[in-house]
mmCIF file of C-alpha atoms in Angstrom:
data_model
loop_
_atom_site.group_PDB
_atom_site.id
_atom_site.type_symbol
_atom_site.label_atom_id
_atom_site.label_comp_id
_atom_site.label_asym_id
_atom_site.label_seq_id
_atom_site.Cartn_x
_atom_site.Cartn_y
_atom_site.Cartn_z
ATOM 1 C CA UNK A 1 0.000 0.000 0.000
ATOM 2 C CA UNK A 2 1.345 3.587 -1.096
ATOM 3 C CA UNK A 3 1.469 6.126 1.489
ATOM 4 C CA UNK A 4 -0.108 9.711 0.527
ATOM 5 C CA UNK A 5 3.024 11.232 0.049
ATOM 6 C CA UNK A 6 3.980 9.100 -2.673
ATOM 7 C CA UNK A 7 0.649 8.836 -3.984
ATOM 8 C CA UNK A 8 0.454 12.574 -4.257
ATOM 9 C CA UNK A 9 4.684 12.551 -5.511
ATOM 10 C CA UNK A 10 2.893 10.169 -8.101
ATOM 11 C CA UNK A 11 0.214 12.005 -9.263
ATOM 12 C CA UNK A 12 3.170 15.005 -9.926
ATOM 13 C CA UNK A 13 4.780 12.582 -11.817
ATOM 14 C CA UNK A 14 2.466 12.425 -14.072
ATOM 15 C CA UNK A 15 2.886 15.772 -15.159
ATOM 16 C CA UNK A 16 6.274 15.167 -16.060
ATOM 17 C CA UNK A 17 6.025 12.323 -17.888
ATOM 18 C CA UNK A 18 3.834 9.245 -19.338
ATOM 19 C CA UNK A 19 2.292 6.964 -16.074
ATOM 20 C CA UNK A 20 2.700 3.494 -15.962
ATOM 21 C CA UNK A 21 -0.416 1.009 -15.905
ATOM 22 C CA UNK A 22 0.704 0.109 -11.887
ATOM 23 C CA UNK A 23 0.832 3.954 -11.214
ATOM 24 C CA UNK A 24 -2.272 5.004 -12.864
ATOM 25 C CA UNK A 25 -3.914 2.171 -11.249
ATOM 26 C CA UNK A 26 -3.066 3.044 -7.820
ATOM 27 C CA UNK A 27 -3.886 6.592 -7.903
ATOM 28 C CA UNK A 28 -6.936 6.175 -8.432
ATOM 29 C CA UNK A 29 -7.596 3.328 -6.218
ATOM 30 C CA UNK A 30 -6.393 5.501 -3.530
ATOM 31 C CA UNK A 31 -8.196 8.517 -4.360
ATOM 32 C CA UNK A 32 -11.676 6.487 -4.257
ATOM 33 C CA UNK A 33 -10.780 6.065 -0.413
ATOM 34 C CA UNK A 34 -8.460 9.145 0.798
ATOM 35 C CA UNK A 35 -10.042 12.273 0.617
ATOM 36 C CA UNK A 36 -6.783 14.817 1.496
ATOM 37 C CA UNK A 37 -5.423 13.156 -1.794
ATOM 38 C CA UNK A 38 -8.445 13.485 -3.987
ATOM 39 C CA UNK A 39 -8.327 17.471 -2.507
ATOM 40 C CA UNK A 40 -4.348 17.289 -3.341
ATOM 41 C CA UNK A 41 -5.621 16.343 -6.563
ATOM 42 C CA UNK A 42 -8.006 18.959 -7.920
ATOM 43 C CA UNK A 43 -5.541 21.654 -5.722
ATOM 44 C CA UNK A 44 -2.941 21.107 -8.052
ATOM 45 C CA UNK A 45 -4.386 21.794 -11.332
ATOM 46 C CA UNK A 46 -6.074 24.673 -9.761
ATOM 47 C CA UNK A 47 -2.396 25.834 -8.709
ATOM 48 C CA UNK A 48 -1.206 25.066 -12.318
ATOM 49 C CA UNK A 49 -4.553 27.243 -13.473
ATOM 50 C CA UNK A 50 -3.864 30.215 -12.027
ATOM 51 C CA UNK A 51 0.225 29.878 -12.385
ATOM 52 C CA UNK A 52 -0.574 29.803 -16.429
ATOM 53 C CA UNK A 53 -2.869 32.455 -16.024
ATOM 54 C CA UNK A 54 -0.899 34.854 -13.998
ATOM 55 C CA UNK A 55 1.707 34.526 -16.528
ATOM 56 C CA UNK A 56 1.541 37.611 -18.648
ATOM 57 C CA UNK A 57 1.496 40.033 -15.001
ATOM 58 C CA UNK A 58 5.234 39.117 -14.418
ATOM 59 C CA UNK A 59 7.450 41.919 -13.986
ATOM 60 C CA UNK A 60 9.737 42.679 -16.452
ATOM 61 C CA UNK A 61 13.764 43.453 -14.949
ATOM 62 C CA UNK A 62 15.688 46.747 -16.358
ATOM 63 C CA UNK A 63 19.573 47.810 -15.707
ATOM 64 C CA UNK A 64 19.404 51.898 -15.005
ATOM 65 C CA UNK A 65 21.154 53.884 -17.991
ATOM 66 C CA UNK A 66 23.837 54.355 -15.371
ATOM 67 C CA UNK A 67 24.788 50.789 -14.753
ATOM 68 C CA UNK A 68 24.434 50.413 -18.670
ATOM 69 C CA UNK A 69 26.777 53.006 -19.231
ATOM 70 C CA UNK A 70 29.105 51.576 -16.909
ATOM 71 C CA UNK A 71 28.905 47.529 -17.845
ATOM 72 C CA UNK A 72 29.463 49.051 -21.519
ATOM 73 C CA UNK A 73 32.589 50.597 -20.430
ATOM 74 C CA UNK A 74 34.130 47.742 -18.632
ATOM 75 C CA UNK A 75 32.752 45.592 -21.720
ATOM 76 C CA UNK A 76 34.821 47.943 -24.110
ATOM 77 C CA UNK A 77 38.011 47.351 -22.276
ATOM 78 C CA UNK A 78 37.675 43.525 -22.287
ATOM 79 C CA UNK A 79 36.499 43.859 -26.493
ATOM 80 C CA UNK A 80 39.773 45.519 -26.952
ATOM 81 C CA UNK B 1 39.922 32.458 -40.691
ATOM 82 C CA UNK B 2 35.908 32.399 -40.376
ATOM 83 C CA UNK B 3 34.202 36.004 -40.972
ATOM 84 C CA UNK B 4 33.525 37.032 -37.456
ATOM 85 C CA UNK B 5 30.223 38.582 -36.664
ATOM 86 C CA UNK B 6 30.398 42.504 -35.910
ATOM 87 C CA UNK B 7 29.445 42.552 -32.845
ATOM 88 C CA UNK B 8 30.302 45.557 -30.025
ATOM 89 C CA UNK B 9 29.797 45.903 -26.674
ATOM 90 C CA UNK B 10 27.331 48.876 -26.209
ATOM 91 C CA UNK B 11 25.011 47.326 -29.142
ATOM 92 C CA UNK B 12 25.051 43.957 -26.879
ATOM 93 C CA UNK B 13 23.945 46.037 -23.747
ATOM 94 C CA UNK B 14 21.553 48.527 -25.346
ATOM 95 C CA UNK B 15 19.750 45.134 -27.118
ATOM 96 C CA UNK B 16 19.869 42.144 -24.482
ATOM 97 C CA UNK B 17 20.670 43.616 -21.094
ATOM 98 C CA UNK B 18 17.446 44.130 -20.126
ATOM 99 C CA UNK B 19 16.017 40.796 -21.370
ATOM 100 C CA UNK B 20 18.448 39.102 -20.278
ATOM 101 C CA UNK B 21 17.823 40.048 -16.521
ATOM 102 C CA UNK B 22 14.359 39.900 -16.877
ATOM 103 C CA UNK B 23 15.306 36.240 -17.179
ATOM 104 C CA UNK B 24 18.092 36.073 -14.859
ATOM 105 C CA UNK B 25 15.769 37.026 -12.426
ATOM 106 C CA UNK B 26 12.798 34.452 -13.333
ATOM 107 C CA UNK B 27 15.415 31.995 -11.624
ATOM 108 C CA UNK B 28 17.403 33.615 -8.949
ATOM 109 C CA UNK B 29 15.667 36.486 -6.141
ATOM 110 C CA UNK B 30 18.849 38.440 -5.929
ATOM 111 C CA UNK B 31 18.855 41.094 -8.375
ATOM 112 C CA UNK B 32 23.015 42.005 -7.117
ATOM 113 C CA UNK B 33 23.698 38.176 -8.446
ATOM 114 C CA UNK B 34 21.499 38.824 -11.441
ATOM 115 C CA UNK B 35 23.070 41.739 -12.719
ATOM 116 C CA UNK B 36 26.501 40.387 -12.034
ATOM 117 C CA UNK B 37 25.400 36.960 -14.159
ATOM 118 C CA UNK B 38 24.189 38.916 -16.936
ATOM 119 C CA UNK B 39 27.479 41.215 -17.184
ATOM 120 C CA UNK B 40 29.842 37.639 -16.708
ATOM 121 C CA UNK B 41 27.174 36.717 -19.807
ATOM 122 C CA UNK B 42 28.660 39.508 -21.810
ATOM 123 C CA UNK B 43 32.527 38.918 -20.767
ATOM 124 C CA UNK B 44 32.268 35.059 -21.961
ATOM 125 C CA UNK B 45 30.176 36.417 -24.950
ATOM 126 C CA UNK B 46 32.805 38.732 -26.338
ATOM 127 C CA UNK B 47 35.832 36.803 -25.504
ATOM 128 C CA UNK B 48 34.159 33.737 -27.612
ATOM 129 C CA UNK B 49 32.509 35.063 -30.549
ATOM 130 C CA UNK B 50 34.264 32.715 -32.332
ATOM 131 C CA UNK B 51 31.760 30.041 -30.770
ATOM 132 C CA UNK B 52 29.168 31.897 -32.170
ATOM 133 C CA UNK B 53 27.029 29.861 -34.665
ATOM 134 C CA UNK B 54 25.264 32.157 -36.643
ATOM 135 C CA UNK B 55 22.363 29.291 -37.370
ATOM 136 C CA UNK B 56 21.066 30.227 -34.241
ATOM 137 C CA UNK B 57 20.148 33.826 -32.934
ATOM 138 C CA UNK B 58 22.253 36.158 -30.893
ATOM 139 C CA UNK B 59 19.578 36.634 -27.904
ATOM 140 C CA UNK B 60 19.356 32.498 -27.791
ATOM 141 C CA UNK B 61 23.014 32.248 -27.408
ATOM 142 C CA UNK B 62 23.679 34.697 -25.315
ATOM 143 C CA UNK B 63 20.606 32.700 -23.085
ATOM 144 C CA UNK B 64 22.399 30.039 -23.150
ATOM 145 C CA UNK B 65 25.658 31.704 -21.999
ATOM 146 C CA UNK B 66 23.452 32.915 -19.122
ATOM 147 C CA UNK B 67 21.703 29.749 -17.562
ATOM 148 C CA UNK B 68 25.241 27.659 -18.165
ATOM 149 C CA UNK B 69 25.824 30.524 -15.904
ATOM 150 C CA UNK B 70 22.921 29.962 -13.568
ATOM 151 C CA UNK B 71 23.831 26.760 -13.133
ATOM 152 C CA UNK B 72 27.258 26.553 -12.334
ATOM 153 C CA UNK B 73 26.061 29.354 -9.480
ATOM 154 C CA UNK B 74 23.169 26.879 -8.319
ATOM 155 C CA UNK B 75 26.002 23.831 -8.291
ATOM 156 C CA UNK B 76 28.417 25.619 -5.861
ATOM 157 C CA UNK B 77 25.706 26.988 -3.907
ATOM 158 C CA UNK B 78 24.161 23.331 -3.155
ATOM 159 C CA UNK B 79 27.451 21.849 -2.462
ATOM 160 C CA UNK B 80 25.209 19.257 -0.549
ATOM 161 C CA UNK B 81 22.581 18.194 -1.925
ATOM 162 C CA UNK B 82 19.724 17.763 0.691
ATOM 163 C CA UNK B 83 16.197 16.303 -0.435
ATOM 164 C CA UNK B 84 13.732 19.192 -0.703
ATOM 165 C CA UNK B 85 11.445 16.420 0.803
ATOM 166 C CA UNK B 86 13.363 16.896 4.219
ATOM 167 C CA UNK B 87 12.955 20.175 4.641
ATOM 168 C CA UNK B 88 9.517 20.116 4.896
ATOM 169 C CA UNK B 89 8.576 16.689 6.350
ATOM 170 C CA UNK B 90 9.007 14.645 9.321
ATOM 171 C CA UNK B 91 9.757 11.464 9.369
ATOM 172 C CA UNK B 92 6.255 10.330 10.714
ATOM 173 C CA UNK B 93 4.741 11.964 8.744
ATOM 174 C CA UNK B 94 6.241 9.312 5.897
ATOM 175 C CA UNK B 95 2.956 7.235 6.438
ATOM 176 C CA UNK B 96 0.973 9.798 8.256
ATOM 177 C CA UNK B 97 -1.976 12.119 7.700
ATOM 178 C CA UNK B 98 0.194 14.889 6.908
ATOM 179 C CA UNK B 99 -2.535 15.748 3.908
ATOM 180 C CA UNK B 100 -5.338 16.126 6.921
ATOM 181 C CA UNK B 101 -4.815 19.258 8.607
ATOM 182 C CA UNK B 102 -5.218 20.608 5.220
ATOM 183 C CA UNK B 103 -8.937 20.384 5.194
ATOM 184 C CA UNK B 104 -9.507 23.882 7.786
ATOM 185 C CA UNK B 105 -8.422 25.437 5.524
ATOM 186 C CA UNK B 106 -9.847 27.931 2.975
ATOM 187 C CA UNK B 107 -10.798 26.017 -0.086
ATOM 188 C CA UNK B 108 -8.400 26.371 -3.351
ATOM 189 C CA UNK B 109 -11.532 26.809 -5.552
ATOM 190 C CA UNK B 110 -13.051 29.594 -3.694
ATOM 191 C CA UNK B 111 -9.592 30.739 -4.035
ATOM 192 C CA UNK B 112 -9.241 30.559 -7.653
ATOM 193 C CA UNK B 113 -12.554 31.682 -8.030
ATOM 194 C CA UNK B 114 -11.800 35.543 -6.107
ATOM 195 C CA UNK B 115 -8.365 35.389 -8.317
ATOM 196 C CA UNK B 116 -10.016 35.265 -11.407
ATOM 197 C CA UNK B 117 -12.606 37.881 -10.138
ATOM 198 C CA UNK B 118 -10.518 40.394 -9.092
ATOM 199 C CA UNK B 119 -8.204 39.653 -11.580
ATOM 200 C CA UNK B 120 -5.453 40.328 -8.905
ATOM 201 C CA UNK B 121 -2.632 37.740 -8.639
ATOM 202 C CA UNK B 122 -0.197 39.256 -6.155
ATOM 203 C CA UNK B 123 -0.993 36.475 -3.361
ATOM 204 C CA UNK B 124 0.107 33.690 -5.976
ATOM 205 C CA UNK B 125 3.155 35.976 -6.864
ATOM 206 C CA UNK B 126 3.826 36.743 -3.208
ATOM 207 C CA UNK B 127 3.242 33.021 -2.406
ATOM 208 C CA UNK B 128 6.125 32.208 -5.474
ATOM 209 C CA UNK B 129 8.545 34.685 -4.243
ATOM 210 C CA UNK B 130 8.548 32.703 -0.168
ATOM 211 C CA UNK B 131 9.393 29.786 -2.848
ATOM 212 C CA UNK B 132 13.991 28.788 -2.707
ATOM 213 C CA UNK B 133 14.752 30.683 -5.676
ATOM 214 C CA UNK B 134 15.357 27.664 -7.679
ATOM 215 C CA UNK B 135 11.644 26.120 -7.072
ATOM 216 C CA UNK B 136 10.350 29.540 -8.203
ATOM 217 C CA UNK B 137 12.107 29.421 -11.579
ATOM 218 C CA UNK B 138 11.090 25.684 -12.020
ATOM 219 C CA UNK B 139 7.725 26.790 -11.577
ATOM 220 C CA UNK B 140 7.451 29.691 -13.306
ATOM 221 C CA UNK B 141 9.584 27.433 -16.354
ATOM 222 C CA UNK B 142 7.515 24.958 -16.241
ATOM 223 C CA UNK B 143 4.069 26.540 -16.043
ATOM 224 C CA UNK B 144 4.413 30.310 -16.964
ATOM 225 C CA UNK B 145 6.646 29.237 -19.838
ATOM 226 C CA UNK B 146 5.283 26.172 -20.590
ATOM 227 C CA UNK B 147 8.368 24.661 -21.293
ATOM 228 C CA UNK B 148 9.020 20.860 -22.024
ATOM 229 C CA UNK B 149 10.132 18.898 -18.834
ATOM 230 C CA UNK B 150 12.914 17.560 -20.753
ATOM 231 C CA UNK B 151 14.006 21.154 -20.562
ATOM 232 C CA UNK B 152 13.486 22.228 -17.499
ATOM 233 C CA UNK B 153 15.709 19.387 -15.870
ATOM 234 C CA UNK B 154 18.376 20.727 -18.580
ATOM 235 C CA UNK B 155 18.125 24.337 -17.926
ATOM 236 C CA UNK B 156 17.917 23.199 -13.577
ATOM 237 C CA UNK B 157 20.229 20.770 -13.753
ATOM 238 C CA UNK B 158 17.844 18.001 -12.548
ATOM 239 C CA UNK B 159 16.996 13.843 -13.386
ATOM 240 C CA UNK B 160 13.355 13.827 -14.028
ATOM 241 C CA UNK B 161 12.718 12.793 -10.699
ATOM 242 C CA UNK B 162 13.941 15.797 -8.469
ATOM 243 C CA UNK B 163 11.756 17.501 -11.068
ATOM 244 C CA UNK B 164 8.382 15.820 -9.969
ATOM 245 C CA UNK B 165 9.526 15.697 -6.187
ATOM 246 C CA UNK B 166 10.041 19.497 -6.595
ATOM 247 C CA UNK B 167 6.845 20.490 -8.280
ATOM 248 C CA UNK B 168 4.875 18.558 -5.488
ATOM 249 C CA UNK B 169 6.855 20.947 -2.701
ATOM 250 C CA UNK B 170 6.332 23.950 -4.238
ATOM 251 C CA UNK B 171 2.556 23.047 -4.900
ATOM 252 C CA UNK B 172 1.820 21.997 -1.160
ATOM 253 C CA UNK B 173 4.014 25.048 -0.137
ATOM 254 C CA UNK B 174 1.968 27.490 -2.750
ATOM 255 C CA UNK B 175 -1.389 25.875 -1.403
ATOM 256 C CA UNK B 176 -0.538 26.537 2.160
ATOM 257 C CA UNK B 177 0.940 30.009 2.036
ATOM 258 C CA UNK B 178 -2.026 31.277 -0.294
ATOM 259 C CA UNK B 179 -5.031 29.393 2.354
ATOM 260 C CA UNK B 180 -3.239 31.079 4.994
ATOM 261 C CA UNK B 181 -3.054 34.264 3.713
ATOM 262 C CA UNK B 182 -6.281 34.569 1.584
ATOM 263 C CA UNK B 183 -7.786 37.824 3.285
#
């Protein structure tokens, strides 16, 4: 018998690649009976949801003209 | 010799400085290190044009230069490697109800639903940024970017496994830090 952890390790598993018959099969036996690993379930898809749709509101990163100014001058010596 | 691309060093600032850090700091918090990984970019840039295959695009090499970059800093930082699992979990709790406790909680779909509502994502993002740095970029990599697992474990230096071990982590860690501080 799998313990939750690795049934919920399992189920992440699955995201990364193709599940075998064994693993499949034993998720979902074990979700018919546990319910913090049937929640675990549907609260990671809703976490992968709103990651995807958060995406475009990430902050963009910018040097100041000044530290521009200055990488472009050590650059320049190095270029020589 | 082979005709060697024109390239100078205030051009490379003035076009991929800025994009480059945006994606220097995906993976690391600290924009000092960031900055500093982007100008080491440059150095190893212009001191091996020669390495530079035109077939491929400037800005995708110079990425390259920069997570090779990333990951050498990641591999002297974690000169031991511990198992994210141990951080978080007792050993009891190996065949324990460590899922239960969960359940007072505010629910993830009420959650989800007062996101998408008020269109405001800053808990998630606040949630990402309590994240180690290098869970944050997997995540945001792997589900922001939608990048290919194959390439995440490249660009993170992981086996496939540490991948899946990590993205369960950060998931219970992102679950609990946004039911706990859902207003």
């Amino acid at each position: 018998m799998r313990t939750c952890r690795e049934i919920t390790e399992t189920i992440e598993k699955g995201g990364v690649k193709r599940l075998s018959i064994q693993d499949r099969l034993a998720i979902r036996i074990h979700l018919r009976i546990c319910k913090p690993c049937t929640a675990y379930s549907k609260d990671s898809k809703i976490i992968e949801r709103l990651l995807r749709r958060s995406a475009s509101r990430m902050d963009n990163y910018t040097f100041t003209e000044m530290e521009k100014s200055k990488m472009i001058n050590q650059l320049t010596d190095i270029n020589k | 010799m082979r005709n060697q691309p024109n390239i100078d060093a205030a051009q490379l600032v003035k076009d991929h400085s800025d994009y480059l850090l945006t994606q220097a700091m995906r993976k690391l918090k600290d924009s000092d290190l960031a900055k500093d990984l982007v100008q080491d970019t440059f150095v190893s840039a212009l001191n091996n044009l020669e390495n530079f295959e035109q077939r491929s695009s400037l800005r995708t090499w110079l990425t390259s230069i920069l997570n090779r970059k990333i990951i050498d800093h990641w591999r002297k930082a974690e000169t031991r490697y511990t198992d994210p699992a141990s951080l978080f979990f007792n050993q009891e709790d190996n065949n324990g109800h460590w899922l239960e406790n969960n359940t007072q909680h505010a629910e993830m779909k009420t959650i989800e639903s007062e996101m998408i509502r008020q269109e405001s994502y800053s808990i998630l993002h606040e949630c990402l940024d309590k994240l180690p740095a290098k869970w944050r970029g997997i995540m945001l990599a792997k589900y922001f970017d939608e990048s290919k697992s194959t390439e995440v474990c490249k660009d993170f230096d992981l086996t496939p496994s540490n991948l899946w071990v990590i993205i369960h982590r950060a998931k219970l860690l992102l679950r609990e830090c946004m039911q706990t501080n859902n207003p």
